PDB file of N, CA, C and O in Angstrom:
ATOM      1  N   MET A  50      -7.757  22.602 -10.543  1.00 83.00           N
ATOM      2  CA  MET A  50      -7.045  23.596 -11.300  1.00 83.00           C
ATOM      3  C   MET A  50      -7.126  24.926 -10.565  1.00 83.00           C
ATOM      4  O   MET A  50      -8.147  25.218  -9.963  1.00 83.00           O
ATOM      5  N   GLN A  51      -6.062  25.681 -10.613  1.00 85.00           N
ATOM      6  CA  GLN A  51      -6.082  26.989  -9.978  1.00 85.00           C
ATOM      7  C   GLN A  51      -6.100  28.071 -11.042  1.00 85.00           C
ATOM      8  O   GLN A  51      -5.541  27.911 -12.118  1.00 85.00           O
ATOM      9  N   TYR A  52      -6.752  29.172 -10.713  1.00 86.00           N
ATOM     10  CA  TYR A  52      -6.890  30.299 -11.630  1.00 86.00           C
ATOM     11  C   TYR A  52      -6.556  31.569 -10.877  1.00 86.00           C
ATOM     12  O   TYR A  52      -6.908  31.712  -9.708  1.00 86.00           O
ATOM     13  N   GLY A  53      -5.908  32.515 -11.529  1.00 87.00           N
ATOM     14  CA  GLY A  53      -5.569  33.789 -10.904  1.00 87.00           C
ATOM     15  C   GLY A  53      -4.347  33.643 -10.028  1.00 87.00           C
ATOM     16  O   GLY A  53      -3.451  32.850 -10.299  1.00 87.00           O
ATOM     17  N   THR A  54      -4.312  34.379  -8.938  1.00 87.00           N
ATOM     18  CA  THR A  54      -3.216  34.330  -7.973  1.00 87.00           C
ATOM     19  C   THR A  54      -3.203  32.961  -7.303  1.00 87.00           C
ATOM     20  O   THR A  54      -4.255  32.388  -7.040  1.00 87.00           O
ATOM     21  N   SER A  55      -2.037  32.450  -6.997  1.00 90.00           N
ATOM     22  CA  SER A  55      -1.942  31.215  -6.222  1.00 90.00           C
ATOM     23  C   SER A  55      -2.510  31.477  -4.836  1.00 90.00           C
ATOM     24  O   SER A  55      -2.254  32.535  -4.246  1.00 90.00           O
ATOM     25  N   ILE A  56      -3.269  30.540  -4.288  1.00 92.00           N
ATOM     26  CA  ILE A  56      -3.870  30.794  -2.976  1.00 92.00           C
ATOM     27  C   ILE A  56      -2.820  30.964  -1.893  1.00 92.00           C
ATOM     28  O   ILE A  56      -3.074  31.631  -0.887  1.00 92.00           O
ATOM     29  N   GLU A  57      -1.618  30.418  -2.090  1.00 89.00           N
ATOM     30  CA  GLU A  57      -0.549  30.591  -1.110  1.00 89.00           C
ATOM     31  C   GLU A  57      -0.061  32.042  -1.059  1.00 89.00           C
ATOM     32  O   GLU A  57       0.537  32.468  -0.091  1.00 89.00           O
ATOM     33  N   GLN A  58      -0.329  32.823  -2.106  1.00 91.00           N
ATOM     34  CA  GLN A  58       0.125  34.216  -2.173  1.00 91.00           C
ATOM     35  C   GLN A  58      -0.919  35.203  -1.658  1.00 91.00           C
ATOM     36  O   GLN A  58      -0.669  36.401  -1.634  1.00 91.00           O
ATOM     37  N   LEU A  59      -2.074  34.727  -1.234  1.00 93.00           N
ATOM     38  CA  LEU A  59      -3.120  35.628  -0.740  1.00 93.00           C
ATOM     39  C   LEU A  59      -2.768  36.145   0.652  1.00 93.00           C
ATOM     40  O   LEU A  59      -2.086  35.475   1.424  1.00 93.00           O
ATOM     41  N   ASP A  60      -3.274  37.327   0.981  1.00 93.00           N
ATOM     42  CA  ASP A  60      -3.087  37.924   2.295  1.00 93.00           C
ATOM     43  C   ASP A  60      -3.753  37.041   3.351  1.00 93.00           C
ATOM     44  O   ASP A  60      -4.615  36.213   3.045  1.00 93.00           O
ATOM     45  N   LEU A  61      -3.413  37.251   4.612  1.00 92.00           N
ATOM     46  CA  LEU A  61      -3.992  36.454   5.693  1.00 92.00           C
ATOM     47  C   LEU A  61      -5.462  36.779   5.955  1.00 92.00           C
ATOM     48  O   LEU A  61      -6.148  36.023   6.620  1.00 92.00           O
ATOM     49  N   VAL A  62      -5.945  37.910   5.460  1.00 94.00           N
ATOM     50  CA  VAL A  62      -7.361  38.273   5.599  1.00 94.00           C
ATOM     51  C   VAL A  62      -7.999  38.161   4.221  1.00 94.00           C
ATOM     52  O   VAL A  62      -7.555  38.812   3.276  1.00 94.00           O
ATOM     53  N   CYS A  63      -9.023  37.323   4.099  1.00 93.00           N
ATOM     54  CA  CYS A  63      -9.640  37.138   2.785  1.00 93.00           C
ATOM     55  C   CYS A  63     -11.078  36.637   2.914  1.00 93.00           C
ATOM     56  O   CYS A  63     -11.507  36.193   3.969  1.00 93.00           O
ATOM     57  N   ALA A  64     -11.798  36.771   1.818  1.00 95.00           N
ATOM     58  CA  ALA A  64     -13.167  36.258   1.725  1.00 95.00           C
ATOM     59  C   ALA A  64     -13.135  34.986   0.884  1.00 95.00           C
ATOM     60  O   ALA A  64     -12.346  34.871  -0.053  1.00 95.00           O
ATOM     61  N   VAL A  65     -14.000  34.038   1.222  1.00 95.00           N
ATOM     62  CA  VAL A  65     -14.060  32.759   0.529  1.00 95.00           C
ATOM     63  C   VAL A  65     -15.504  32.463   0.157  1.00 95.00           C
ATOM     64  O   VAL A  65     -16.416  32.714   0.938  1.00 95.00           O
ATOM     65  N   ASP A  66     -15.711  31.933  -1.054  1.00 94.00           N
ATOM     66  CA  ASP A  66     -17.044  31.519  -1.495  1.00 94.00           C
ATOM     67  C   ASP A  66     -16.911  30.169  -2.170  1.00 94.00           C
ATOM     68  O   ASP A  66     -15.874  29.859  -2.753  1.00 94.00           O
ATOM     69  N   THR A  67     -17.957  29.351  -2.089  1.00 92.00           N
ATOM     70  CA  THR A  67     -17.942  28.052  -2.761  1.00 92.00           C
ATOM     71  C   THR A  67     -19.118  27.941  -3.717  1.00 92.00           C
ATOM     72  O   THR A  67     -20.161  28.559  -3.513  1.00 92.00           O
ATOM     73  N   GLU A  68     -18.919  27.161  -4.754  1.00 93.00           N
ATOM     74  CA  GLU A  68     -19.987  26.809  -5.692  1.00 93.00           C
ATOM     75  C   GLU A  68     -20.150  25.301  -5.635  1.00 93.00           C
ATOM     76  O   GLU A  68     -19.162  24.569  -5.575  1.00 93.00           O
ATOM     77  N   THR A  69     -21.394  24.839  -5.635  1.00 92.00           N
ATOM     78  CA  THR A  69     -21.651  23.408  -5.523  1.00 92.00           C
ATOM     79  C   THR A  69     -22.475  22.907  -6.706  1.00 92.00           C
ATOM     80  O   THR A  69     -22.999  23.698  -7.484  1.00 92.00           O
ATOM     81  N   THR A  70     -22.590  21.591  -6.790  1.00 91.00           N
ATOM     82  CA  THR A  70     -23.331  20.956  -7.877  1.00 91.00           C
ATOM     83  C   THR A  70     -24.841  21.016  -7.672  1.00 91.00           C
ATOM     84  O   THR A  70     -25.593  20.511  -8.489  1.00 91.00           O
ATOM     85  N   GLY A  71     -25.286  21.606  -6.590  1.00 88.00           N
ATOM     86  CA  GLY A  71     -26.718  21.718  -6.302  1.00 88.00           C
ATOM     87  C   GLY A  71     -26.948  22.770  -5.239  1.00 88.00           C
ATOM     88  O   GLY A  71     -26.086  23.597  -4.964  1.00 88.00           O
ATOM     89  N   LEU A  72     -28.114  22.719  -4.630  1.00 87.00           N
ATOM     90  CA  LEU A  72     -28.473  23.744  -3.649  1.00 87.00           C
ATOM     91  C   LEU A  72     -28.348  23.294  -2.196  1.00 87.00           C
ATOM     92  O   LEU A  72     -28.502  24.092  -1.292  1.00 87.00           O
ATOM     93  N   ASN A  73     -28.067  22.018  -1.956  1.00 81.00           N
ATOM     94  CA  ASN A  73     -28.064  21.537  -0.580  1.00 81.00           C
ATOM     95  C   ASN A  73     -26.886  20.603  -0.342  1.00 81.00           C
ATOM     96  O   ASN A  73     -26.941  19.420  -0.677  1.00 81.00           O
ATOM     97  N   SER A  74     -25.830  21.131   0.268  1.00 74.00           N
ATOM     98  CA  SER A  74     -24.645  20.306   0.527  1.00 74.00           C
ATOM     99  C   SER A  74     -24.920  19.220   1.559  1.00 74.00           C
ATOM    100  O   SER A  74     -24.185  18.240   1.646  1.00 74.00           O
ATOM    101  N   TRP A  75     -25.981  19.358   2.345  1.00 80.00           N
ATOM    102  CA  TRP A  75     -26.336  18.353   3.343  1.00 80.00           C
ATOM    103  C   TRP A  75     -26.889  17.082   2.699  1.00 80.00           C
ATOM    104  O   TRP A  75     -26.925  16.029   3.329  1.00 80.00           O
ATOM    105  N   THR A  76     -27.327  17.164   1.452  1.00 83.00           N
ATOM    106  CA  THR A  76     -27.891  15.983   0.789  1.00 83.00           C
ATOM    107  C   THR A  76     -26.950  15.420  -0.275  1.00 83.00           C
ATOM    108  O   THR A  76     -27.381  14.661  -1.136  1.00 83.00           O
ATOM    109  N   GLY A  77     -25.692  15.789  -0.250  1.00 81.00           N
ATOM    110  CA  GLY A  77     -24.712  15.181  -1.126  1.00 81.00           C
ATOM    111  C   GLY A  77     -24.205  16.036  -2.264  1.00 81.00           C
ATOM    112  O   GLY A  77     -23.398  15.564  -3.061  1.00 81.00           O
ATOM    113  N   ASP A  78     -24.671  17.277  -2.397  1.00 89.00           N
ATOM    114  CA  ASP A  78     -24.132  18.145  -3.438  1.00 89.00           C
ATOM    115  C   ASP A  78     -22.668  18.429  -3.107  1.00 89.00           C
ATOM    116  O   ASP A  78     -22.292  18.563  -1.954  1.00 89.00           O
ATOM    117  N   ARG A  79     -21.836  18.514  -4.131  1.00 91.00           N
ATOM    118  CA  ARG A  79     -20.390  18.621  -3.940  1.00 91.00           C
ATOM    119  C   ARG A  79     -19.846  19.970  -4.389  1.00 91.00           C
ATOM    120  O   ARG A  79     -20.323  20.554  -5.353  1.00 91.00           O
ATOM    121  N   VAL A  80     -18.806  20.405  -3.691  1.00 92.00           N
ATOM    122  CA  VAL A  80     -18.102  21.640  -4.063  1.00 92.00           C
ATOM    123  C   VAL A  80     -17.307  21.375  -5.333  1.00 92.00           C
ATOM    124  O   VAL A  80     -16.596  20.376  -5.431  1.00 92.00           O
ATOM    125  N   PHE A  81     -17.445  22.271  -6.334  1.00 94.00           N
ATOM    126  CA  PHE A  81     -16.624  22.151  -7.535  1.00 94.00           C
ATOM    127  C   PHE A  81     -15.794  23.401  -7.790  1.00 94.00           C
ATOM    128  O   PHE A  81     -14.940  23.411  -8.665  1.00 94.00           O
ATOM    129  N   MET A  82     -16.012  24.469  -6.999  1.00 95.00           N
ATOM    130  CA  MET A  82     -15.216  25.684  -7.152  1.00 95.00           C
ATOM    131  C   MET A  82     -15.152  26.430  -5.820  1.00 95.00           C
ATOM    132  O   MET A  82     -16.143  26.528  -5.105  1.00 95.00           O
ATOM    133  N   VAL A  83     -13.947  26.925  -5.497  1.00 95.00           N
ATOM    134  CA  VAL A  83     -13.740  27.758  -4.318  1.00 95.00           C
ATOM    135  C   VAL A  83     -13.073  29.037  -4.815  1.00 95.00           C
ATOM    136  O   VAL A  83     -12.041  28.980  -5.489  1.00 95.00           O
ATOM    137  N   THR A  84     -13.669  30.187  -4.514  1.00 96.00           N
ATOM    138  CA  THR A  84     -13.102  31.461  -4.950  1.00 96.00           C
ATOM    139  C   THR A  84     -12.644  32.265  -3.735  1.00 96.00           C
ATOM    140  O   THR A  84     -13.208  32.140  -2.652  1.00 96.00           O
ATOM    141  N   PHE A  85     -11.639  33.106  -3.950  1.00 96.00           N
ATOM    142  CA  PHE A  85     -11.021  33.885  -2.885  1.00 96.00           C
ATOM    143  C   PHE A  85     -10.790  35.314  -3.351  1.00 96.00           C
ATOM    144  O   PHE A  85     -10.509  35.548  -4.520  1.00 96.00           O
ATOM    145  N   CYS A  86     -10.851  36.257  -2.410  1.00 95.00           N
ATOM    146  CA  CYS A  86     -10.445  37.639  -2.646  1.00 95.00           C
ATOM    147  C   CYS A  86      -9.834  38.132  -1.339  1.00 95.00           C
ATOM    148  O   CYS A  86     -10.478  38.053  -0.293  1.00 95.00           O
ATOM    149  N   ASP A  87      -8.597  38.607  -1.402  1.00 93.00           N
ATOM    150  CA  ASP A  87      -7.970  39.042  -0.157  1.00 93.00           C
ATOM    151  C   ASP A  87      -8.187  40.535   0.082  1.00 93.00           C
ATOM    152  O   ASP A  87      -8.845  41.222  -0.709  1.00 93.00           O
ATOM    153  N   ALA A  88      -7.648  41.037   1.180  1.00 92.00           N
ATOM    154  CA  ALA A  88      -7.856  42.419   1.599  1.00 92.00           C
ATOM    155  C   ALA A  88      -7.270  43.432   0.615  1.00 92.00           C
ATOM    156  O   ALA A  88      -7.630  44.602   0.644  1.00 92.00           O
ATOM    157  N   TYR A  89      -6.385  42.987  -0.268  1.00 93.00           N
ATOM    158  CA  TYR A  89      -5.754  43.880  -1.239  1.00 93.00           C
ATOM    159  C   TYR A  89      -6.331  43.719  -2.648  1.00 93.00           C
ATOM    160  O   TYR A  89      -5.811  44.293  -3.597  1.00 93.00           O
ATOM    161  N   GLY A  90      -7.382  42.919  -2.776  1.00 93.00           N
ATOM    162  CA  GLY A  90      -8.036  42.747  -4.072  1.00 93.00           C
ATOM    163  C   GLY A  90      -7.470  41.647  -4.948  1.00 93.00           C
ATOM    164  O   GLY A  90      -7.926  41.459  -6.068  1.00 93.00           O
ATOM    165  N   LYS A  91      -6.481  40.891  -4.441  1.00 94.00           N
ATOM    166  CA  LYS A  91      -5.969  39.754  -5.216  1.00 94.00           C
ATOM    167  C   LYS A  91      -7.031  38.661  -5.216  1.00 94.00           C
ATOM    168  O   LYS A  91      -7.638  38.377  -4.184  1.00 94.00           O
ATOM    169  N   LYS A  92      -7.245  38.051  -6.387  1.00 95.00           N
ATOM    170  CA  LYS A  92      -8.284  37.024  -6.522  1.00 95.00           C
ATOM    171  C   LYS A  92      -7.673  35.698  -6.927  1.00 95.00           C
ATOM    172  O   LYS A  92      -6.671  35.652  -7.632  1.00 95.00           O
ATOM    173  N   ALA A  93      -8.304  34.624  -6.477  1.00 95.00           N
ATOM    174  CA  ALA A  93      -7.860  33.276  -6.840  1.00 95.00           C
ATOM    175  C   ALA A  93      -9.074  32.370  -6.877  1.00 95.00           C
ATOM    176  O   ALA A  93     -10.113  32.663  -6.281  1.00 95.00           O
ATOM    177  N   ALA A  94      -8.935  31.263  -7.576  1.00 96.00           N
ATOM    178  CA  ALA A  94     -10.000  30.258  -7.629  1.00 96.00           C
ATOM    179  C   ALA A  94      -9.374  28.887  -7.782  1.00 96.00           C
ATOM    180  O   ALA A  94      -8.333  28.725  -8.427  1.00 96.00           O
ATOM    181  N   VAL A  95     -10.003  27.918  -7.162  1.00 96.00           N
ATOM    182  CA  VAL A  95      -9.655  26.513  -7.342  1.00 96.00           C
ATOM    183  C   VAL A  95     -10.929  25.851  -7.829  1.00 96.00           C
ATOM    184  O   VAL A  95     -11.994  26.013  -7.221  1.00 96.00           O
ATOM    185  N   TYR A  96     -10.850  25.125  -8.956  1.00 96.00           N
ATOM    186  CA  TYR A  96     -12.061  24.510  -9.501  1.00 96.00           C
ATOM    187  C   TYR A  96     -11.739  23.186 -10.164  1.00 96.00           C
ATOM    188  O   TYR A  96     -10.590  22.897 -10.500  1.00 96.00           O
ATOM    189  N   TRP A  97     -12.787  22.371 -10.293  1.00 96.00           N
ATOM    190  CA  TRP A  97     -12.650  21.051 -10.883  1.00 96.00           C
ATOM    191  C   TRP A  97     -13.759  20.832 -11.903  1.00 96.00           C
ATOM    192  O   TRP A  97     -14.868  21.347 -11.765  1.00 96.00           O
ATOM    193  N   ASP A  98     -13.452  20.031 -12.920  1.00 95.00           N
ATOM    194  CA  ASP A  98     -14.476  19.628 -13.879  1.00 95.00           C
ATOM    195  C   ASP A  98     -15.492  18.742 -13.169  1.00 95.00           C
ATOM    196  O   ASP A  98     -15.157  18.046 -12.203  1.00 95.00           O
ATOM    197  N   VAL A  99     -16.725  18.763 -13.646  1.00 95.00           N
ATOM    198  CA  VAL A  99     -17.797  17.951 -13.071  1.00 95.00           C
ATOM    199  C   VAL A  99     -18.266  16.959 -14.132  1.00 95.00           C
ATOM    200  O   VAL A  99     -18.539  17.341 -15.267  1.00 95.00           O
ATOM    201  N   ASP A 100     -18.347  15.684 -13.747  1.00 94.00           N
ATOM    202  CA  ASP A 100     -18.862  14.660 -14.653  1.00 94.00           C
ATOM    203  C   ASP A 100     -20.336  14.953 -14.923  1.00 94.00           C
ATOM    204  O   ASP A 100     -21.128  15.035 -13.978  1.00 94.00           O
ATOM    205  N   PRO A 101     -20.735  15.133 -16.182  1.00 92.00           N
ATOM    206  CA  PRO A 101     -22.117  15.512 -16.476  1.00 92.00           C
ATOM    207  C   PRO A 101     -23.138  14.410 -16.182  1.00 92.00           C
ATOM    208  O   PRO A 101     -24.327  14.697 -16.037  1.00 92.00           O
ATOM    209  N   PHE A 102     -22.693  13.179 -16.071  1.00 93.00           N
ATOM    210  CA  PHE A 102     -23.632  12.074 -15.825  1.00 93.00           C
ATOM    211  C   PHE A 102     -23.818  11.788 -14.342  1.00 93.00           C
ATOM    212  O   PHE A 102     -24.923  11.520 -13.881  1.00 93.00           O
ATOM    213  N   THR A 103     -22.727  11.859 -13.569  1.00 90.00           N
ATOM    214  CA  THR A 103     -22.807  11.558 -12.133  1.00 90.00           C
ATOM    215  C   THR A 103     -22.876  12.816 -11.274  1.00 90.00           C
ATOM    216  O   THR A 103     -23.156  12.719 -10.086  1.00 90.00           O
ATOM    217  N   ARG A 104     -22.574  13.971 -11.853  1.00 89.00           N
ATOM    218  CA  ARG A 104     -22.499  15.255 -11.147  1.00 89.00           C
ATOM    219  C   ARG A 104     -21.427  15.247 -10.056  1.00 89.00           C
ATOM    220  O   ARG A 104     -21.469  16.022  -9.117  1.00 89.00           O
ATOM    221  N   GLU A 105     -20.437  14.374 -10.196  1.00 92.00           N
ATOM    222  CA  GLU A 105     -19.327  14.296  -9.248  1.00 92.00           C
ATOM    223  C   GLU A 105     -18.147  15.103  -9.785  1.00 92.00           C
ATOM    224  O   GLU A 105     -17.734  14.911 -10.928  1.00 92.00           O
ATOM    225  N   PRO A 106     -17.592  16.002  -8.965  1.00 95.00           N
ATOM    226  CA  PRO A 106     -16.386  16.731  -9.376  1.00 95.00           C
ATOM    227  C   PRO A 106     -15.213  15.763  -9.524  1.00 95.00           C
ATOM    228  O   PRO A 106     -15.136  14.750  -8.834  1.00 95.00           O
ATOM    229  N   ARG A 107     -14.316  16.092 -10.418  1.00 96.00           N
ATOM    230  CA  ARG A 107     -13.114  15.282 -10.625  1.00 96.00           C
ATOM    231  C   ARG A 107     -11.968  15.951  -9.867  1.00 96.00           C
ATOM    232  O   ARG A 107     -11.163  16.685 -10.449  1.00 96.00           O
ATOM    233  N   TYR A 108     -11.926  15.712  -8.553  1.00 95.00           N
ATOM    234  CA  TYR A 108     -10.949  16.362  -7.694  1.00 95.00           C
ATOM    235  C   TYR A 108      -9.536  15.941  -8.040  1.00 95.00           C
ATOM    236  O   TYR A 108      -9.284  14.801  -8.397  1.00 95.00           O
ATOM    237  N   GLU A 109      -8.601  16.890  -7.917  1.00 94.00           N
ATOM    238  CA  GLU A 109      -7.181  16.625  -8.094  1.00 94.00           C
ATOM    239  C   GLU A 109      -6.523  16.729  -6.717  1.00 94.00           C
ATOM    240  O   GLU A 109      -6.702  17.717  -6.004  1.00 94.00           O
ATOM    241  N   ALA A 110      -5.781  15.706  -6.342  1.00 94.00           N
ATOM    242  CA  ALA A 110      -5.199  15.603  -4.998  1.00 94.00           C
ATOM    243  C   ALA A 110      -4.349  16.817  -4.646  1.00 94.00           C
ATOM    244  O   ALA A 110      -4.391  17.297  -3.503  1.00 94.00           O
ATOM    245  N   GLU A 111      -3.594  17.337  -5.596  1.00 93.00           N
ATOM    246  CA  GLU A 111      -2.725  18.490  -5.326  1.00 93.00           C
ATOM    247  C   GLU A 111      -3.547  19.723  -4.920  1.00 93.00           C
ATOM    248  O   GLU A 111      -3.181  20.456  -4.005  1.00 93.00           O
ATOM    249  N   ASP A 112      -4.674  19.946  -5.592  1.00 93.00           N
ATOM    250  CA  ASP A 112      -5.532  21.087  -5.258  1.00 93.00           C
ATOM    251  C   ASP A 112      -6.180  20.918  -3.890  1.00 93.00           C
ATOM    252  O   ASP A 112      -6.273  21.874  -3.110  1.00 93.00           O
ATOM    253  N   VAL A 113      -6.618  19.711  -3.576  1.00 94.00           N
ATOM    254  CA  VAL A 113      -7.236  19.448  -2.271  1.00 94.00           C
ATOM    255  C   VAL A 113      -6.207  19.661  -1.158  1.00 94.00           C
ATOM    256  O   VAL A 113      -6.502  20.291  -0.137  1.00 94.00           O
ATOM    257  N   ALA A 114      -4.987  19.194  -1.364  1.00 94.00           N
ATOM    258  CA  ALA A 114      -3.922  19.382  -0.371  1.00 94.00           C
ATOM    259  C   ALA A 114      -3.610  20.867  -0.188  1.00 94.00           C
ATOM    260  O   ALA A 114      -3.397  21.331   0.940  1.00 94.00           O
ATOM    261  N   SER A 115      -3.614  21.616  -1.265  1.00 93.00           N
ATOM    262  CA  SER A 115      -3.360  23.054  -1.204  1.00 93.00           C
ATOM    263  C   SER A 115      -4.448  23.761  -0.383  1.00 93.00           C
ATOM    264  O   SER A 115      -4.156  24.632   0.438  1.00 93.00           O
ATOM    265  N   LEU A 116      -5.697  23.379  -0.593  1.00 94.00           N
ATOM    266  CA  LEU A 116      -6.798  23.969   0.179  1.00 94.00           C
ATOM    267  C   LEU A 116      -6.690  23.614   1.662  1.00 94.00           C
ATOM    268  O   LEU A 116      -6.938  24.456   2.527  1.00 94.00           O
ATOM    269  N   LYS A 117      -6.322  22.390   1.956  1.00 95.00           N
ATOM    270  CA  LYS A 117      -6.160  21.986   3.359  1.00 95.00           C
ATOM    271  C   LYS A 117      -5.089  22.823   4.040  1.00 95.00           C
ATOM    272  O   LYS A 117      -5.274  23.290   5.166  1.00 95.00           O
ATOM    273  N   ARG A 118      -3.947  23.018   3.366  1.00 94.00           N
ATOM    274  CA  ARG A 118      -2.875  23.855   3.950  1.00 94.00           C
ATOM    275  C   ARG A 118      -3.368  25.281   4.163  1.00 94.00           C
ATOM    276  O   ARG A 118      -3.093  25.906   5.193  1.00 94.00           O
ATOM    277  N   PHE A 119      -4.103  25.808   3.187  1.00 94.00           N
ATOM    278  CA  PHE A 119      -4.622  27.172   3.263  1.00 94.00           C
ATOM    279  C   PHE A 119      -5.503  27.347   4.504  1.00 94.00           C
ATOM    280  O   PHE A 119      -5.330  28.273   5.281  1.00 94.00           O
ATOM    281  N   PHE A 120      -6.461  26.451   4.700  1.00 94.00           N
ATOM    282  CA  PHE A 120      -7.414  26.607   5.797  1.00 94.00           C
ATOM    283  C   PHE A 120      -6.865  26.176   7.149  1.00 94.00           C
ATOM    284  O   PHE A 120      -7.410  26.567   8.185  1.00 94.00           O
ATOM    285  N   LYS A 121      -5.784  25.404   7.193  1.00 94.00           N
ATOM    286  CA  LYS A 121      -5.189  25.005   8.472  1.00 94.00           C
ATOM    287  C   LYS A 121      -4.311  26.102   9.070  1.00 94.00           C
ATOM    288  O   LYS A 121      -3.944  26.030  10.239  1.00 94.00           O
ATOM    289  N   ASN A 122      -3.983  27.140   8.279  1.00 92.00           N
ATOM    290  CA  ASN A 122      -3.146  28.239   8.769  1.00 92.00           C
ATOM    291  C   ASN A 122      -3.925  29.035   9.811  1.00 92.00           C
ATOM    292  O   ASN A 122      -4.867  29.751   9.489  1.00 92.00           O
ATOM    293  N   LYS A 123      -3.558  28.909  11.072  1.00 91.00           N
ATOM    294  CA  LYS A 123      -4.284  29.552  12.164  1.00 91.00           C
ATOM    295  C   LYS A 123      -4.152  31.079  12.155  1.00 91.00           C
ATOM    296  O   LYS A 123      -4.924  31.783  12.809  1.00 91.00           O
ATOM    297  N   LYS A 124      -3.203  31.620  11.402  1.00 92.00           N
ATOM    298  CA  LYS A 124      -3.038  33.067  11.301  1.00 92.00           C
ATOM    299  C   LYS A 124      -4.015  33.671  10.298  1.00 92.00           C
ATOM    300  O   LYS A 124      -4.206  34.880  10.264  1.00 92.00           O
ATOM    301  N   ARG A 125      -4.627  32.836   9.494  1.00 89.00           N
ATOM    302  CA  ARG A 125      -5.523  33.304   8.415  1.00 89.00           C
ATOM    303  C   ARG A 125      -6.913  33.610   8.970  1.00 89.00           C
ATOM    304  O   ARG A 125      -7.439  32.894   9.818  1.00 89.00           O
ATOM    305  N   THR A 126      -7.505  34.700   8.473  1.00 88.00           N
ATOM    306  CA  THR A 126      -8.874  35.081   8.807  1.00 88.00           C
ATOM    307  C   THR A 126      -9.689  35.093   7.533  1.00 88.00           C
ATOM    308  O   THR A 126      -9.397  35.845   6.624  1.00 88.00           O
ATOM    309  N   CYS A 127     -10.665  34.214   7.443  1.00 81.00           N
ATOM    310  CA  CYS A 127     -11.500  34.133   6.251  1.00 81.00           C
ATOM    311  C   CYS A 127     -12.964  34.251   6.639  1.00 81.00           C
ATOM    312  O   CYS A 127     -13.367  33.873   7.669  1.00 81.00           O
TER     313      CYS A 127
END
């Protein structure tokens, strides 16, 4: 799910932060939220619900594809 500005509308210079299901992504903790703020103060977030029993995010393919396009843009500085 996306919140705030669409990530496609963010400036080419932006800050990115992630939230995970634990403290160590090297041991299997998963990203469930990615937040953005561009050089002009526009904010966006992409997030997914987390299964409370398995702690696995319920990723949506459209959101994952959107993030891939965002980060593959070689003109972008994050």
